[in-house]
Tab-separated table of C-alpha atoms and ligand atoms in Angstrom:
chain	number	residue	atom	x	y	z
A	1	MET	CA	95.405	72.139	127.977
A	2	GLU	CA	98.510	71.559	127.198
A	3	CYS	CA	100.385	73.913	124.659
A	4	ARG	CA	102.978	74.155	122.664
A	5	ILE	CA	104.435	77.692	122.593
A	6	GLY	CA	107.506	78.831	120.395
A	7	VAL	CA	108.364	82.373	121.438
A	8	ILE	CA	110.365	84.980	119.794
A	9	SER	CA	110.946	87.860	121.838
A	10	GLY	CA	112.720	89.841	118.707
A	11	ASP	CA	114.228	92.760	118.932
A	12	GLY	CA	114.335	96.077	120.123
A	13	ILE	CA	110.762	96.169	122.341
A	14	GLY	CA	110.703	92.931	121.662
A	15	PRO	CA	111.612	91.489	124.842
A	16	GLU	CA	109.701	93.514	126.994
A	17	ILE	CA	106.412	93.178	125.591
A	18	ILE	CA	106.538	89.782	124.854
A	19	ALA	CA	107.184	89.432	129.305
A	20	GLU	CA	104.411	91.220	129.620
A	21	ALA	CA	101.872	89.157	127.461
A	22	LYS	CA	103.612	85.582	128.457
A	23	LYS	CA	102.843	87.121	132.155
A	24	VAL	CA	98.672	87.682	130.978
A	25	LEU	CA	99.144	83.748	129.716
A	26	ASN	CA	100.118	82.230	132.721
A	27	LYS	CA	97.472	84.647	134.238
A	28	ILE	CA	95.444	82.169	132.013
A	29	GLY	CA	96.848	79.580	132.888
A	30	GLU	CA	96.521	79.238	136.556
A	31	THR	CA	92.518	80.155	136.916
A	32	CYS	CA	91.365	78.211	134.473
A	33	GLY	CA	93.712	74.867	133.914
A	34	HIS	CA	96.051	75.274	130.558
A	35	THR	CA	100.040	74.544	130.416
A	36	PHE	CA	101.503	77.359	128.497
A	37	HIS	CA	105.282	75.671	127.368
A	38	TYR	CA	107.805	78.169	126.362
A	39	GLU	CA	110.651	77.918	123.516
A	40	ASP	CA	112.253	80.631	122.572
A	41	ILE	CA	113.261	80.517	119.409
A	42	LEU	CA	115.450	83.434	118.216
A	43	MET	CA	115.404	85.464	114.989
A	44	GLY	CA	116.199	88.644	113.860
A	45	GLY	CA	119.105	90.601	114.775
A	46	CYS	CA	119.525	89.009	118.053
A	47	SER	CA	120.235	85.487	115.154
A	48	ILE	CA	122.527	87.773	113.238
A	49	ASP	CA	125.028	88.487	116.328
A	50	ALA	CA	124.376	84.895	117.458
A	51	THR	CA	124.790	82.765	114.315
A	52	GLY	CA	125.422	85.158	111.769
A	53	GLU	CA	121.397	84.130	110.428
A	54	PRO	CA	118.660	86.271	110.490
A	55	LEU	CA	116.721	82.854	110.769
A	56	THR	CA	118.709	79.424	110.959
A	57	GLU	CA	117.336	75.793	110.201
A	58	GLU	CA	116.638	75.092	113.646
A	59	ALA	CA	115.220	78.511	114.317
A	60	ILE	CA	112.295	77.067	111.543
A	61	ALA	CA	112.072	73.552	113.170
A	62	ALA	CA	111.541	75.023	116.081
A	63	ALA	CA	108.866	77.322	114.931
A	64	LYS	CA	106.730	74.163	113.764
A	65	ALA	CA	107.492	71.832	115.559
A	66	SER	CA	105.623	74.482	117.427
A	67	ASP	CA	101.882	74.700	118.050
A	68	ALA	CA	101.577	78.557	117.435
A	69	VAL	CA	105.052	81.413	117.467
A	70	LEU	CA	103.752	84.448	119.863
A	71	MET	CA	107.042	86.964	118.525
A	72	GLY	CA	107.157	90.072	120.042
A	73	SER	CA	109.068	92.124	117.200
A	74	ILE	CA	112.713	92.151	115.118
A	75	GLY	CA	115.663	95.223	113.070
A	76	GLY	CA	116.779	97.809	114.757
A	77	ASN	CA	117.847	101.459	113.499
A	78	THR	CA	117.334	101.003	109.845
A	79	SER	CA	119.743	103.821	109.266
A	80	THR	CA	122.152	103.603	112.155
A	81	SER	CA	122.322	99.839	112.885
A	82	PRO	CA	125.358	97.274	111.371
A	83	TRP	CA	122.929	95.105	110.611
A	84	TYR	CA	122.031	96.843	107.458
A	85	ARG	CA	124.969	97.305	106.529
A	86	LEU	CA	124.162	92.939	105.706
A	87	PRO	CA	123.890	92.228	102.369
A	88	PRO	CA	119.221	92.342	101.848
A	89	GLU	CA	119.398	88.726	102.934
A	90	LYS	CA	121.062	88.342	105.664
A	91	ARG	CA	119.290	91.572	107.685
A	92	PRO	CA	117.151	91.302	110.598
A	93	GLU	CA	113.514	91.244	108.493
A	94	ALA	CA	114.526	88.523	106.067
A	95	GLY	CA	114.845	86.262	108.367
A	96	LEU	CA	110.671	86.936	108.944
A	97	LEU	CA	109.745	86.730	105.398
A	98	ARG	CA	111.466	84.094	105.139
A	99	LEU	CA	109.684	82.499	108.602
A	100	ARG	CA	106.498	83.447	107.688
A	101	LYS	CA	107.379	81.092	103.672
A	102	SER	CA	108.373	78.693	105.441
A	103	LEU	CA	105.520	78.107	107.423
A	104	ASN	CA	103.467	78.938	103.883
A	105	LEU	CA	101.136	81.360	106.751
A	106	PHE	CA	99.757	83.470	103.646
A	107	ALA	CA	96.867	84.899	105.383
A	108	ASN	CA	97.580	87.627	107.175
A	109	LEU	CA	94.259	89.357	110.276
A	110	ARG	CA	95.160	92.460	111.129
A	111	PRO	CA	92.438	93.944	113.725
A	112	ALA	CA	91.642	98.024	113.141
A	113	TYR	CA	89.098	98.636	116.162
A	114	LEU	CA	88.368	102.560	118.026
A	115	TYR	CA	88.655	101.770	122.557
A	116	GLU	CA	85.901	104.414	123.102
A	117	GLU	CA	88.531	104.823	126.020
A	118	LEU	CA	90.911	106.157	123.532
A	119	LYS	CA	88.779	108.568	121.389
A	120	ALA	CA	91.021	110.722	122.354
A	121	ALA	CA	93.934	109.744	121.013
A	122	CYS	CA	92.327	108.295	117.675
A	123	PRO	CA	94.218	111.339	115.387
A	124	LEU	CA	90.317	112.238	113.896
A	125	LYS	CA	87.608	114.156	114.106
A	126	GLU	CA	85.177	114.078	116.593
A	127	GLU	CA	82.670	114.043	113.920
A	128	VAL	CA	84.391	111.786	111.627
A	129	ILE	CA	84.587	108.804	114.392
A	130	GLY	CA	81.014	109.087	114.565
A	131	ASP	CA	80.326	105.842	116.384
A	132	GLY	CA	84.160	103.663	115.630
A	133	PHE	CA	85.755	101.463	113.373
A	134	ASP	CA	85.623	97.881	113.556
A	135	MET	CA	87.791	96.394	110.370
A	136	MET	CA	89.754	93.549	109.893
A	137	ILE	CA	92.803	93.964	107.760
A	138	MET	CA	92.687	90.185	105.603
A	139	ARG	CA	96.266	90.920	103.696
A	140	GLU	CA	97.694	88.829	101.895
A	141	LEU	CA	101.534	87.350	103.309
A	142	THR	CA	103.269	85.300	100.791
A	143	GLY	CA	103.286	87.506	97.401
A	144	GLY	CA	103.405	90.020	95.784
A	145	LEU	CA	106.216	91.761	95.730
A	146	TYR	CA	107.878	90.840	98.617
A	147	PHE	CA	108.476	87.621	97.520
A	148	GLY	CA	109.245	88.480	94.071
A	149	GLU	CA	112.016	88.590	91.904
A	150	ARG	CA	114.104	90.749	92.221
A	151	ARG	CA	117.546	92.567	91.447
A	152	THR	CA	120.469	94.901	91.094
A	153	GLU	CA	122.174	95.891	88.010
A	154	GLU	CA	124.952	98.219	86.530
A	155	THR	CA	124.309	98.694	82.168
A	156	ASP	CA	126.631	101.289	80.956
A	157	GLY	CA	126.923	102.719	83.890
A	158	VAL	CA	124.011	103.049	85.049
A	159	LEU	CA	122.111	101.293	88.279
A	160	THR	CA	118.442	100.455	87.589
A	161	ALA	CA	116.488	97.459	90.302
A	162	THR	CA	113.793	95.869	89.836
A	163	ASP	CA	110.895	94.441	91.944
A	164	THR	CA	108.430	92.491	90.844
A	165	LEU	CA	104.392	91.870	91.779
A	166	THR	CA	103.158	88.103	90.595
A	167	TYR	CA	100.007	86.171	91.575
A	168	ASN	CA	97.973	83.286	90.465
A	169	GLU	CA	94.128	83.194	90.862
A	170	HIS	CA	94.968	80.109	93.359
A	171	GLU	CA	97.229	82.702	95.694
A	172	ILE	CA	93.644	84.598	95.207
A	173	ARG	CA	91.618	82.584	95.912
A	174	ARG	CA	92.742	81.091	99.078
A	175	ILE	CA	92.778	84.585	100.610
A	176	ALA	CA	90.042	85.861	99.380
A	177	LYS	CA	88.014	82.535	100.308
A	178	ARG	CA	89.905	83.584	103.885
A	179	GLY	CA	88.299	87.001	103.259
A	180	PHE	CA	85.037	85.966	103.434
A	181	ASP	CA	85.145	83.161	106.022
A	182	ILE	CA	85.970	86.319	107.842
A	183	ALA	CA	83.119	88.731	106.411
A	184	MET	CA	80.106	85.844	107.077
A	185	LYS	CA	81.368	85.606	111.352
A	186	ARG	CA	81.538	89.883	111.410
A	187	ARG	CA	79.251	91.994	108.903
A	188	LYS	CA	78.460	90.524	105.976
A	189	LYS	CA	81.044	93.264	103.607
A	190	VAL	CA	83.866	93.119	102.269
A	191	THR	CA	85.907	95.602	101.039
A	192	SER	CA	88.436	94.480	98.097
A	193	VAL	CA	91.386	96.893	97.609
A	194	ASP	CA	93.672	96.957	94.511
A	195	LYS	CA	94.920	99.497	91.445
A	196	ALA	CA	93.021	97.729	89.162
A	197	ASN	CA	92.961	101.026	86.526
A	198	VAL	CA	97.285	99.829	86.446
A	199	LEU	CA	98.204	96.658	87.574
A	200	ASP	CA	97.869	93.963	85.337
A	201	SER	CA	97.865	91.434	88.648
A	202	SER	CA	94.958	94.259	90.345
A	203	ARG	CA	93.424	93.277	87.620
A	204	LEU	CA	93.541	89.426	88.256
A	205	TRP	CA	92.631	90.488	92.084
A	206	ARG	CA	89.309	91.898	90.787
A	207	ARG	CA	88.541	88.432	88.869
A	208	VAL	CA	89.531	85.727	90.846
A	209	VAL	CA	87.856	88.419	93.905
A	210	GLU	CA	84.748	87.849	91.554
A	211	GLU	CA	84.421	84.876	91.041
A	212	VAL	CA	85.081	83.927	94.408
A	213	ALA	CA	82.041	86.374	95.855
A	214	LYS	CA	79.646	83.961	94.252
A	215	ASP	CA	79.894	81.237	96.835
A	216	TYR	CA	79.253	84.933	99.461
A	217	PRO	CA	75.420	85.748	98.312
A	218	GLN	CA	75.379	87.187	102.191
A	219	VAL	CA	78.209	89.248	102.142
A	220	SER	CA	78.448	92.771	99.791
A	221	TYR	CA	81.623	93.426	98.574
A	222	GLU	CA	82.664	95.986	96.850
A	223	HIS	CA	85.795	97.007	96.038
A	224	MET	CA	88.178	99.751	95.528
A	225	LEU	CA	91.542	101.280	94.603
A	226	VAL	CA	94.276	101.570	97.584
A	227	ASP	CA	94.658	105.028	96.478
A	228	ASN	CA	91.113	105.645	97.398
A	229	CYS	CA	91.343	103.517	100.899
A	230	ALA	CA	93.931	104.768	101.712
A	231	MET	CA	91.547	108.786	101.755
A	232	GLN	CA	88.922	106.769	102.982
A	233	LEU	CA	90.066	105.368	105.767
A	234	VAL	CA	90.842	108.893	107.564
A	235	ARG	CA	87.436	110.815	105.668
A	236	ASP	CA	84.612	107.645	107.538
A	237	PRO	CA	86.971	104.974	109.465
A	238	GLY	CA	83.294	103.300	110.035
A	239	GLN	CA	81.818	101.605	106.185
A	240	PHE	CA	84.814	99.587	106.809
A	241	ASP	CA	83.863	95.815	107.208
A	242	VAL	CA	86.681	93.568	106.414
A	243	ILE	CA	89.381	95.036	103.854
A	244	LEU	CA	90.855	92.116	102.015
A	245	THR	CA	94.358	93.245	99.948
A	246	GLU	CA	97.920	91.714	99.027
A	247	ASN	CA	100.224	91.793	100.764
A	248	MET	CA	102.009	95.616	100.279
A	249	PHE	CA	98.739	96.830	99.561
A	250	GLY	CA	97.921	96.433	103.270
A	251	ASP	CA	101.485	96.916	104.778
A	252	ILE	CA	101.092	99.839	104.063
A	253	LEU	CA	97.022	100.612	105.198
A	254	SER	CA	97.686	98.031	108.096
A	255	ASP	CA	99.853	101.094	109.394
A	256	GLU	CA	97.681	103.072	108.853
A	257	ALA	CA	94.570	102.250	109.468
A	258	SER	CA	96.174	101.397	113.226
A	259	MET	CA	96.697	105.023	113.948
A	260	VAL	CA	93.930	106.260	113.265
A	261	THR	CA	92.579	103.789	116.560
A	262	GLY	CA	95.033	106.033	118.250
A	263	SER	CA	98.517	104.631	118.917
A	264	ILE	CA	100.138	101.077	116.246
A	265	GLY	CA	100.523	100.186	119.692
A	266	MET	CA	96.489	98.324	119.552
A	267	LEU	CA	97.219	96.963	116.585
A	268	ALA	CA	97.211	92.629	117.401
A	269	SER	CA	97.632	90.322	114.065
A	270	ALA	CA	97.751	86.783	113.181
A	271	SER	CA	99.534	84.877	110.050
A	272	LEU	CA	97.823	81.515	109.620
A	273	ASN	CA	98.018	79.142	106.594
A	274	ASP	CA	95.348	76.055	106.445
A	275	THR	CA	96.101	73.940	109.896
A	276	LYS	CA	95.501	75.485	113.105
A	277	PHE	CA	98.283	76.920	113.574
A	278	GLY	CA	99.384	80.764	113.534
A	279	LEU	CA	102.223	83.381	114.226
A	280	TYR	CA	100.610	86.069	116.099
A	281	GLU	CA	102.901	89.109	116.337
A	282	PRO	CA	102.124	92.955	117.034
A	283	SER	CA	102.098	95.437	113.789
A	284	GLY	CA	104.036	97.047	115.021
A	285	GLY	CA	107.899	97.670	114.977
A	286	SER	CA	111.205	97.211	117.589
A	287	ALA	CA	110.716	100.273	118.325
A	288	PRO	CA	114.244	100.569	118.729
A	289	ASP	CA	113.900	104.645	120.105
A	290	ILE	CA	112.458	103.624	123.174
A	291	ALA	CA	113.856	100.292	123.691
A	292	GLY	CA	114.926	99.400	126.837
A	293	LYS	CA	113.185	101.602	128.720
A	294	GLY	CA	109.628	100.570	130.251
A	295	ILE	CA	106.929	103.093	128.643
A	296	ALA	CA	106.192	100.493	125.640
A	297	ASN	CA	102.747	99.399	125.535
A	298	PRO	CA	102.355	95.958	125.854
A	299	ILE	CA	98.536	95.520	124.566
A	300	ALA	CA	98.862	94.672	120.775
A	301	THR	CA	101.381	91.699	122.058
A	302	ILE	CA	99.009	90.755	124.606
A	303	LEU	CA	96.086	90.744	121.925
A	304	SER	CA	97.806	89.089	119.935
A	305	ALA	CA	98.459	86.285	122.655
A	306	ALA	CA	94.625	86.605	123.239
A	307	MET	CA	93.993	85.828	118.535
A	308	MET	CA	96.744	83.214	119.812
A	309	LEU	CA	94.226	81.011	122.501
A	310	ARG	CA	91.519	81.919	119.855
A	311	TYR	CA	92.980	80.704	116.555
A	312	THR	CA	95.427	78.127	117.635
A	313	PHE	CA	93.320	75.979	120.696
A	314	ASP	CA	90.119	77.082	120.406
A	315	LEU	CA	90.414	78.176	123.594
A	316	ASP	CA	87.379	81.162	122.881
A	317	ALA	CA	86.399	82.107	126.960
A	318	GLU	CA	90.111	82.942	127.228
A	319	ALA	CA	90.230	85.498	125.089
A	320	GLU	CA	87.287	86.522	125.825
A	321	ALA	CA	89.010	86.658	129.137
A	322	ILE	CA	92.088	88.926	128.075
A	323	GLU	CA	90.052	90.780	125.414
A	324	SER	CA	87.575	92.125	127.823
A	325	ALA	CA	90.940	93.248	130.923
A	326	VAL	CA	92.416	95.426	128.146
A	327	LYS	CA	89.063	96.883	128.111
A	328	GLN	CA	88.706	97.229	131.283
A	329	VAL	CA	92.116	98.739	132.419
A	330	LEU	CA	91.141	100.911	129.426
A	331	ARG	CA	88.524	102.178	131.187
A	332	GLU	CA	89.911	102.773	134.669
A	333	GLY	CA	92.458	105.200	133.335
A	334	TYR	CA	95.410	102.935	132.650
A	335	ARG	CA	97.376	104.157	130.282
A	336	THR	CA	101.048	103.969	128.391
A	337	ILE	CA	102.495	107.805	127.188
A	338	ASP	CA	102.174	106.069	123.185
A	339	LEU	CA	97.719	107.244	124.529
A	340	MET	CA	98.329	109.566	126.234
A	341	PRO	CA	96.195	112.801	125.388
A	342	GLN	CA	97.256	116.326	125.138
A	343	GLU	CA	95.307	116.972	128.034
A	344	ALA	CA	95.757	113.677	130.595
A	345	ALA	CA	92.357	114.613	133.051
A	346	GLY	CA	91.671	111.266	134.985
A	347	VAL	CA	93.764	109.470	132.884
A	348	THR	CA	97.402	107.015	134.819
A	349	GLN	CA	100.572	106.940	132.581
A	350	VAL	CA	101.741	103.601	133.584
A	351	GLY	CA	105.459	101.633	132.057
A	352	THR	CA	104.980	98.190	130.560
A	353	ALA	CA	106.020	96.032	133.051
A	354	GLU	CA	102.611	97.680	135.069
A	355	MET	CA	100.117	98.122	132.113
A	356	GLY	CA	100.615	93.658	131.990
A	357	ASP	CA	100.224	93.404	135.315
A	358	LEU	CA	96.874	95.626	135.154
A	359	ILE	CA	95.579	93.164	132.552
A	360	ALA	CA	97.002	90.132	134.692
A	361	ALA	CA	95.480	90.273	137.280
A	362	ARG	CA	92.093	91.089	135.227
A	363	VAL	CA	91.841	88.188	133.680
B	1	LIG	C1	104.672	94.238	109.069
B	1	LIG	C2	106.256	94.053	108.980
B	1	LIG	C3	106.944	93.212	108.520
B	1	LIG	C4	106.545	93.770	106.477
B	1	LIG	C5	108.456	93.949	108.079
B	1	LIG	C6	109.488	94.200	109.273
B	1	LIG	C7	109.068	93.075	107.096
B	1	LIG	O1	106.285	95.898	108.106
B	1	LIG	O2	104.906	92.563	109.243
B	1	LIG	O3	104.156	94.548	109.096
B	1	LIG	O4	106.708	94.515	106.230
B	1	LIG	O5	104.886	92.643	106.503
B	2	LIG	MG1	104.165	97.089	108.424
């Protein structure tokens, strides 16, 4: 198969983790007879430095012309980087939001799974972890507070900032259907998360989710308030199968879920529209504090590449080969520094490139 992949290495640890994902993909290509064509696309701080814009029209066109986009991470230190002295629409994150919107990537899938081997890195007590957990966070990605009208104005010497949270029923329906579709392929349970005790947008969310649920009689579903969900994630993460939620809640809950898997460096993600196209990226950020040190965990990016093979290219066996190579490397005791338990008996600490080599060698 010929696959045209747009590659956004981005900023911080982005280029380092992307290099390892390409290493693993190339190994898959050799072994299974696929050709991966990569086209570099600029986005984020590096694009600001080169062009003055976090995302140019050419970059959007290049992304649209690809079958899929694999991304590292964008952005820098928000207190010290000169990128954050620019107006908000010129900052690195604005590029990512614009790309999500331009490509209509409304469905963001973030799987959070506890590897048996990483129980020691999980911050929860053993009795809470129980048999582990395996959940899929389905986050709406092109609506809500992220894309509502916003402004800051001064009246009588007082500054007031406004952000608006808007959802229409179509936006809710399409993401809810995706959530229930995914649940049908999993353990058939949806937890729809909202703040319906306060917000109108959440009350509409609930109504539409209830309508959609009628078409999926085999799926059991429940509504959960977002504050309770944040608590349940650390009280009993094993209760969740699919968490279906809006943009901002999903942003926050997915970071929390990733931390209970042991490290944010393990969490892959896929952002999908109505076609086979997808943007695949680790859920973690650009980690400017460790950039260039060769210690970042490339696993989330490698697992994002596996999601790309599965969702865009329908290469399920190849995706599984990557996922089991990751498991094997963990089983053999190799860890990047973020996954090292306090007492490290029987585990070997490795750097970014070595982790990529180990995984590539096992696919
Ligand atoms: C994420 C990130 C982004 C988001 C930032 C970089 C804009 O935190 O993908 O979760 O908030 O969506
Ligand atoms: Mg986030």
